[in-house]
Amino acid sequence: MRILAIETSCDETAVALIEAKGTYGTDFAWKTLGSAVLSQAAAHDKYGGVFPNVAKREHGRNLTPVLGEVFRQADLLDTPSHISETAIADLEETLAREPDLYTYLSTFLRSTGRPPELDAIAVTVGPGLEPALWVGINFARALSRVWNVPLVPVNHMEGHIILSALCGQDDGTRQKAKGKSLEFPLLSLLISGGHTEIVLSEKWMEYSILGQTRDDAVGEAFDKVARLLGLPYPGGPHISRIAERVRNVGAHTPIELPRPMIDSDNYDFSFAGLKTAVRRMVEAHQPLTNETRDAIAKEFEDAAADVLVAKLMRAIDEQNVETVLVGGGVSANTHIRRQLARALNDSGSRATLLIPPPELATDNALMIALAGYFRSMNNEFASPESLTAQGNLKLA
Ligand code: KG4
Ligand code: ZN
């Protein structure tokens, strides 16, 4: 099966094309034919976070060039297409609410590429920012009509889980799990800009949520703390770089931040208090020197990692799991990866740990293509009219 995937749930415009066959756990095999991600970070930097209408506008402008890049990688730009004017008129109607998208896509379809051989178009329908999700959905609908290919809706968080299951590495560097069948029960720690969840799976693609954040997501806390420290958006990678440097040189500014809910008898998280503690710390240290800023960044990262590790280890202990997956943008974080691997190792647990390589931890469309493949295998297609953006879509 060939699956084209579209991802626009937040501030990354992403398209991927994969070829996959078989059933998970037996004869599953796949390859990436093309995958491209365009980050809008620069457009959102001045707001210090993702601004939904800017995201919508940027997706409208970027989707077609990103699709073009995937076609180029997949060698699909060779023959001129013969798209009919009726199809173009139909496209205009489908994209009545997305004039930018119509302009770019109609030009692209008139000038480049034969209709690709596709079995499904997978598109993220949630969770995420609804104005952003809608652009991807309308784009997928338009392509589905023009090329006569069925649509399959995908949950973004399932995308993160399936990507970790298929591309994860045991400690971020060694053995790959690619295609290998995993042992269940399986526990997923999902850590991204919008989510912090511990999810239990008794079977492949079945989920129950054990715990989640009661306020901010951990990635959101990284981004907000970075803003308080005067660092650019998205803040995660900047905090991580500074904190690693401080660990290497050993800074001595004494900074102590709380570890919210670390001992609470559940799997829930809370990061808003940690962010507020950073705000107070910054206010108490005006004018903020680089040394204090760096010490706060490191202590914040330590606090976030300690809480994530403690909650995940509690769940591993109590749920008797065989496999632990970590997914979402924050799983790109070097310190968090190292601490999770260390804690699991020290615990003597037999569970296998899988973390995606850093470049696949943050949002991309490969994860949507893989989840879309398995949902297509279950025949979970949807008509173009029935698709809607579901900002709060849940895994279970
Ligand atoms: O999964 P993702 O790309 O988008 C969402 O679905 O939200 O996650 C984005 C989040 C952002 O908050 C970003 O700051 C964070 O992941 N992030 C990191 C790192 N790289 C990205 N956080 C900590 N350390 C990193 N290296
Ligand atoms: Zn994500």
Coordinates of C-alpha atoms and ligand atoms in Angstrom, one line a residue:
M1 CA 0.0 0.0 0.0
R2 CA 1.1 3.5 -0.7
I3 CA 0.1 6.1 1.8
L4 CA 0.4 9.9 1.5
A5 CA 0.2 11.7 4.8
I6 CA -0.6 15.2 5.8
E7 CA 0.2 16.7 9.2
T8 CA -0.7 20.3 10.2
S9 CA -1.9 20.0 13.8
C10 CA 0.5 22.6 15.2
D11 CA 3.3 24.6 13.7
E12 CA 5.0 22.1 11.5
T13 CA 3.7 21.6 7.9
A14 CA 4.6 18.0 7.1
V15 CA 3.9 15.6 4.2
A16 CA 5.2 12.0 3.8
L17 CA 4.8 9.2 1.3
I18 CA 5.4 5.6 2.4
E19 CA 5.0 2.2 1.0
A20 CA 4.0 -0.5 3.5
K21 CA 2.8 -4.1 3.5
G22 CA 1.8 -6.8 5.9
T23 CA 0.4 -7.0 9.3
Y24 CA 2.1 -5.8 12.5
G25 CA 3.9 -8.5 14.4
T26 CA 4.1 -10.9 11.5
D27 CA 5.2 -9.7 8.0
F28 CA 5.1 -5.9 8.3
A29 CA 7.6 -4.0 6.2
W30 CA 7.8 -0.4 5.0
K31 CA 9.9 2.2 3.4
T32 CA 9.8 6.0 3.2
L33 CA 9.6 7.3 -0.4
G34 CA 9.6 10.9 0.7
S35 CA 9.2 13.0 3.9
A36 CA 9.4 16.7 4.4
V37 CA 8.8 19.0 7.4
L38 CA 8.7 22.8 7.3
S39 CA 8.8 24.5 10.7
Q40 CA 7.0 27.7 11.2
A41 CA 9.0 28.5 14.4
A42 CA 10.4 31.8 13.0
A43 CA 6.8 33.0 12.3
H44 CA 5.7 32.3 15.9
D45 CA 8.8 33.4 17.7
K46 CA 7.6 37.0 18.2
Y47 CA 4.5 35.7 19.9
G48 CA 6.5 33.4 22.2
G49 CA 4.2 30.5 21.3
V50 CA 2.0 29.2 18.4
F51 CA -0.5 31.7 17.2
P52 CA -3.4 29.7 15.7
N53 CA -4.2 32.1 12.8
V54 CA -0.6 32.5 11.9
A55 CA -0.3 28.7 11.8
K56 CA -3.3 28.5 9.6
R57 CA -1.9 31.0 7.1
E58 CA 1.5 29.4 7.1
H59 CA 0.1 25.9 6.4
G60 CA -2.0 27.3 3.5
R61 CA 1.2 28.7 2.0
N62 CA 3.5 25.9 2.8
L63 CA 1.5 22.7 2.2
T64 CA 1.9 22.7 -1.6
P65 CA 5.6 23.3 -1.7
V66 CA 6.1 20.6 1.0
L67 CA 4.1 18.2 -1.1
G68 CA 6.2 19.2 -4.1
E69 CA 9.4 18.4 -2.1
V70 CA 8.0 14.9 -1.2
F71 CA 7.1 14.3 -4.9
R72 CA 10.6 15.3 -5.8
Q73 CA 12.2 12.9 -3.3
A74 CA 9.9 10.1 -4.5
D75 CA 10.7 10.9 -8.2
L76 CA 7.2 11.7 -9.1
L77 CA 7.8 15.1 -10.8
D78 CA 8.8 13.6 -14.1
T79 CA 5.7 13.7 -16.3
P80 CA 3.4 16.6 -16.9
S81 CA -0.1 16.0 -15.6
H82 CA -3.3 16.2 -17.6
I83 CA -5.7 17.5 -14.9
S84 CA -9.0 18.5 -16.4
E85 CA -10.6 21.9 -16.0
T86 CA -13.6 20.2 -14.4
A87 CA -11.3 18.8 -11.7
I88 CA -9.8 22.3 -11.2
A89 CA -13.3 23.8 -10.9
D90 CA -14.1 21.0 -8.3
L91 CA -10.9 21.9 -6.5
E92 CA -11.9 25.5 -6.3
E93 CA -15.2 24.5 -4.7
T94 CA -13.6 22.2 -2.2
L95 CA -11.1 24.8 -1.2
A96 CA -13.6 27.7 -1.2
R97 CA -12.5 28.6 2.3
E98 CA -8.8 28.2 1.6
P99 CA -8.0 30.6 -1.2
D100 CA -4.2 30.4 -0.7
L101 CA -4.3 26.7 -0.8
Y102 CA -6.4 26.7 -4.0
T103 CA -4.0 29.1 -5.7
Y104 CA -0.9 27.1 -4.9
L105 CA -2.4 23.6 -5.4
S106 CA -4.1 24.3 -8.7
T107 CA -0.9 25.7 -10.1
F108 CA 1.0 22.7 -8.8
L109 CA -1.5 20.2 -10.2
R110 CA -1.6 21.9 -13.6
S111 CA 2.2 22.0 -14.0
T112 CA 3.7 19.0 -12.2
G113 CA 3.3 15.4 -11.6
R114 CA 1.1 12.6 -12.9
P115 CA -1.5 11.5 -10.4
P116 CA 0.6 9.3 -8.1
E117 CA -0.4 5.7 -7.4
L118 CA -1.8 5.9 -4.0
D119 CA -4.0 3.7 -1.8
A120 CA -4.9 6.2 0.8
I121 CA -4.4 9.7 2.0
A122 CA -3.9 9.9 5.8
V123 CA -4.5 13.2 7.5
T124 CA -4.3 14.3 11.1
V125 CA -7.7 15.2 12.4
G126 CA -6.7 15.9 16.0
P127 CA -5.7 16.7 18.7
G128 CA -4.2 20.1 17.9
L129 CA -5.2 23.6 16.9
E130 CA -8.4 23.5 15.0
P131 CA -7.7 26.3 12.5
A132 CA -4.4 24.5 11.7
L133 CA -5.9 21.0 11.5
W134 CA -8.6 22.3 9.1
V135 CA -6.0 23.4 6.5
G136 CA -4.6 19.9 6.4
I137 CA -8.0 18.3 6.2
N138 CA -9.1 20.5 3.4
F139 CA -5.9 19.9 1.5
A140 CA -6.4 16.1 2.0
R141 CA -10.0 16.3 0.8
A142 CA -9.0 18.2 -2.3
L143 CA -6.3 15.7 -3.2
S144 CA -8.7 12.8 -2.4
R145 CA -11.2 14.3 -4.9
V146 CA -8.8 15.1 -7.6
W147 CA -7.0 11.8 -7.5
N148 CA -9.9 9.7 -6.4
V149 CA -8.1 8.2 -3.4
P150 CA -9.8 7.3 -0.1
L151 CA -9.1 9.3 3.1
V152 CA -8.1 7.9 6.5
P153 CA -8.3 10.1 9.6
V154 CA -5.4 9.8 12.1
N155 CA -5.0 10.7 15.7
H156 CA -1.7 12.7 16.1
M157 CA -0.9 11.0 19.4
E158 CA -1.3 7.5 18.0
G159 CA 1.2 8.7 15.3
H160 CA 3.8 9.4 18.0
I161 CA 3.2 6.0 19.6
I162 CA 3.4 4.0 16.3
L163 CA 6.5 5.9 15.2
S164 CA 8.2 5.1 18.5
A165 CA 7.1 1.4 18.2
L166 CA 8.5 1.1 14.7
C167 CA 11.6 3.5 14.8
G168 CA 12.5 3.6 18.5
Q169 CA 15.9 2.7 19.8
D170 CA 16.5 1.1 23.2
D171 CA 18.6 4.0 24.6
G172 CA 18.6 6.5 21.8
T173 CA 21.7 5.0 20.2
R174 CA 21.7 1.3 20.0
Q175 CA 19.5 -1.5 18.7
K176 CA 16.6 -0.5 16.4
A177 CA 13.2 -2.0 16.8
K178 CA 12.2 -1.5 13.2
G179 CA 9.4 -3.8 12.3
K180 CA 10.1 -6.0 15.3
S181 CA 7.1 -7.2 17.1
L182 CA 6.8 -5.7 20.6
E183 CA 5.8 -7.4 23.8
F184 CA 2.6 -6.3 25.6
P185 CA 1.5 -4.8 28.0
L186 CA 3.1 -1.7 26.6
L187 CA 3.3 1.7 28.3
S188 CA 3.7 4.9 26.4
L189 CA 5.0 8.2 27.9
L190 CA 3.8 10.9 25.6
I191 CA 5.6 14.2 26.1
S192 CA 4.9 17.0 23.6
G193 CA 3.9 20.7 23.4
G194 CA 0.3 19.8 24.0
H195 CA 0.3 16.6 25.9
T196 CA 1.9 14.8 28.9
E197 CA 0.3 11.4 29.2
I198 CA 1.0 7.8 30.4
V199 CA -0.9 5.4 28.2
L200 CA -1.3 1.7 28.7
S201 CA -1.8 -0.7 25.7
E202 CA -2.8 -4.3 26.3
K203 CA -2.8 -4.8 22.6
W204 CA -1.5 -3.2 19.4
M205 CA -3.4 0.0 18.8
E206 CA -5.6 -0.2 21.9
Y207 CA -5.2 2.5 24.6
S208 CA -6.2 3.4 28.1
I209 CA -5.0 6.6 29.7
L210 CA -3.5 6.0 33.1
G211 CA -2.5 9.6 33.9
Q212 CA -2.0 13.0 32.3
T213 CA -1.1 16.6 33.1
R214 CA -3.6 18.6 35.1
D215 CA -2.5 21.9 33.6
D216 CA 0.4 22.6 31.3
A217 CA 2.1 20.0 29.1
V218 CA 5.8 19.5 29.7
G219 CA 6.7 20.9 26.3
E220 CA 4.6 23.9 27.0
A221 CA 6.4 24.4 30.3
F222 CA 9.8 24.2 28.4
D223 CA 8.5 26.9 26.0
K224 CA 7.1 29.2 28.7
V225 CA 10.2 28.9 30.9
A226 CA 12.4 29.6 27.8
R227 CA 10.3 32.8 27.3
L228 CA 10.8 33.9 30.9
L229 CA 14.5 33.3 30.4
G230 CA 14.6 35.4 27.2
L231 CA 15.2 32.4 24.9
P232 CA 13.6 31.9 21.5
Y233 CA 10.6 29.8 20.6
P234 CA 10.4 26.7 20.7
G235 CA 12.3 26.8 24.0
G236 CA 12.9 23.1 24.5
P237 CA 16.1 22.8 22.4
H238 CA 17.5 26.0 23.8
I239 CA 17.0 25.0 27.4
S240 CA 18.4 21.6 26.7
R241 CA 21.6 23.1 25.1
I242 CA 22.2 25.4 28.0
A243 CA 21.5 22.8 30.7
E244 CA 23.9 20.3 29.1
R245 CA 26.6 23.0 29.0
V246 CA 26.0 23.8 32.7
R247 CA 26.3 20.1 33.5
N248 CA 29.6 19.9 31.7
V249 CA 31.2 22.9 33.3
G250 CA 29.5 22.6 36.7
A251 CA 27.9 25.9 37.5
H252 CA 27.5 26.9 41.2
T253 CA 24.6 29.3 41.4
P254 CA 22.4 27.6 43.9
I255 CA 18.9 27.3 42.4
E256 CA 16.2 25.0 43.7
L257 CA 12.9 24.4 42.0
P258 CA 10.0 22.1 43.1
R259 CA 9.2 18.7 41.6
P260 CA 5.4 19.0 41.5
M261 CA 3.4 15.8 42.3
I262 CA 6.5 13.7 42.3
D263 CA 5.3 11.6 45.3
S264 CA 1.6 11.7 44.6
D265 CA 0.0 8.3 44.4
N266 CA -1.2 8.5 40.8
Y267 CA 0.1 8.9 37.3
D268 CA -0.8 12.6 36.9
F269 CA 1.5 15.5 36.3
S270 CA 1.4 19.3 36.9
F271 CA 3.8 21.7 35.4
A272 CA 2.1 25.1 35.8
G273 CA 3.5 25.4 39.4
L274 CA 7.0 24.7 38.2
K275 CA 6.7 27.5 35.6
T276 CA 5.4 29.9 38.2
A277 CA 8.3 29.0 40.5
V278 CA 10.7 29.9 37.6
R279 CA 8.8 33.2 37.1
R280 CA 9.4 34.1 40.8
M281 CA 13.0 33.0 40.6
V282 CA 13.6 35.3 37.6
E283 CA 11.8 38.2 39.4
A284 CA 14.0 37.7 42.5
H285 CA 17.2 37.7 40.5
Q286 CA 16.8 40.9 38.5
P287 CA 18.8 41.9 36.5
L288 CA 19.2 38.3 35.4
T289 CA 22.8 37.4 34.7
N290 CA 23.6 34.8 32.1
E291 CA 25.0 32.6 34.8
T292 CA 21.8 32.7 36.9
R293 CA 19.7 32.2 33.7
D294 CA 21.7 29.1 32.8
A295 CA 21.5 27.7 36.3
I296 CA 17.7 28.1 36.3
A297 CA 17.5 26.4 32.9
K298 CA 19.4 23.4 34.2
E299 CA 17.4 23.1 37.4
F300 CA 14.2 23.4 35.5
E301 CA 15.2 20.6 33.1
D302 CA 16.3 18.5 36.1
A303 CA 13.0 19.1 37.8
A304 CA 11.0 18.2 34.7
A305 CA 13.1 15.1 34.1
D306 CA 12.8 13.9 37.7
V307 CA 9.1 14.1 37.7
L308 CA 8.7 12.3 34.3
V309 CA 11.1 9.6 35.4
A310 CA 9.4 9.1 38.8
K311 CA 5.9 8.8 37.3
L312 CA 7.0 6.5 34.5
M313 CA 8.9 4.2 36.9
R314 CA 5.9 4.1 39.2
A315 CA 3.7 3.0 36.2
I316 CA 6.3 0.4 35.0
D317 CA 6.5 -1.1 38.5
E318 CA 2.8 -1.2 39.1
Q319 CA 1.6 -2.3 35.6
N320 CA 4.0 -5.1 35.0
V321 CA 4.8 -3.9 31.5
E322 CA 7.1 -5.5 28.9
T323 CA 7.7 -2.5 26.7
V324 CA 8.0 1.2 27.4
L325 CA 7.7 3.7 24.6
V326 CA 8.5 7.4 24.8
G327 CA 7.2 9.8 22.1
G328 CA 6.5 13.4 21.3
G329 CA 8.8 16.4 20.8
V330 CA 10.2 16.5 24.3
S331 CA 11.5 12.9 23.8
A332 CA 14.2 14.6 21.7
N333 CA 15.6 16.0 25.0
T334 CA 19.1 14.5 25.7
H335 CA 18.9 14.7 29.5
I336 CA 15.4 13.2 29.7
R337 CA 16.4 10.3 27.3
R338 CA 19.5 9.6 29.4
Q339 CA 17.6 9.8 32.7
L340 CA 14.8 7.5 31.5
A341 CA 17.3 4.9 30.2
R342 CA 19.3 5.1 33.4
A343 CA 16.3 4.7 35.7
L344 CA 15.0 1.7 33.8
N345 CA 18.4 0.1 33.8
D346 CA 19.0 0.7 37.5
S347 CA 15.5 -0.6 38.4
G348 CA 16.4 -4.1 37.0
S349 CA 13.1 -4.0 35.1
R350 CA 13.0 -6.4 32.1
A351 CA 11.0 -3.9 30.0
T352 CA 12.4 -2.8 26.7
L353 CA 12.7 0.9 26.3
L354 CA 12.1 2.5 22.9
I355 CA 12.7 6.2 22.2
P356 CA 12.5 7.7 18.6
P357 CA 15.7 9.1 17.2
P358 CA 15.7 12.9 18.0
E359 CA 15.0 13.9 14.4
L360 CA 11.8 11.9 14.4
A361 CA 10.7 12.8 17.9
T362 CA 9.2 16.2 16.9
D363 CA 6.2 16.4 14.6
N364 CA 6.5 14.9 11.1
A365 CA 4.2 13.2 8.6
L366 CA 6.0 9.9 8.6
M367 CA 4.3 9.1 11.9
I368 CA 0.9 10.0 10.4
A369 CA 1.6 7.8 7.4
L370 CA 2.5 4.8 9.6
A371 CA -0.6 5.2 11.8
G372 CA -2.6 5.8 8.6
Y373 CA -1.4 2.5 7.1
F374 CA -2.5 0.5 10.1
R375 CA -5.9 2.3 10.2
S376 CA -6.3 1.7 6.5
M377 CA -5.6 -2.0 7.1
N378 CA -8.6 -1.9 9.5
N379 CA -10.6 -0.3 6.7
E380 CA -11.1 2.9 8.7
F381 CA -11.7 5.1 5.7
A382 CA -13.9 8.2 5.9
S383 CA -15.7 10.2 3.3
P384 CA -14.3 13.7 2.5
E385 CA -17.5 15.4 3.9
S386 CA -17.4 13.5 7.2
L387 CA -13.9 14.7 8.2
T388 CA -13.8 17.4 10.9
A389 CA -11.0 18.9 13.0
Q390 CA -11.2 17.6 16.5
G391 CA -9.0 19.8 18.7
N392 CA -9.4 17.6 21.8
L393 CA -9.5 14.2 20.2
K394 CA -8.6 11.5 22.7
L395 CA -6.7 8.3 22.4
A396 CA -9.3 6.5 24.5
Ligands
KG4_1 O1 5.5 16.7 19.4 P1 5.8 18.1 19.1 O2 6.8 18.3 17.9 O3 4.5 18.9 18.8 C1 3.4 18.7 19.5 O4 2.6 17.7 19.2 O5 3.2 19.5 20.5 O6 6.4 18.7 20.4 C2 6.8 20.0 20.5 C3 7.4 20.4 21.8 C4 7.7 21.8 22.0 O7 7.2 22.2 23.3 C5 9.3 21.9 22.1 O8 9.8 22.9 22.9 C6 9.6 20.5 22.6 O9 8.6 19.6 22.0 N1 10.9 20.1 22.3 C7 11.9 19.9 23.3 C8 13.0 19.5 22.6 N2 12.8 19.5 21.3 C9 11.5 19.8 21.1 N3 11.8 19.9 24.6 C10 12.9 19.7 25.3 N4 14.1 19.4 24.8 C11 14.2 19.2 23.4 N5 15.4 18.9 22.9
ZN2 ZN 3.3 16.0 18.4

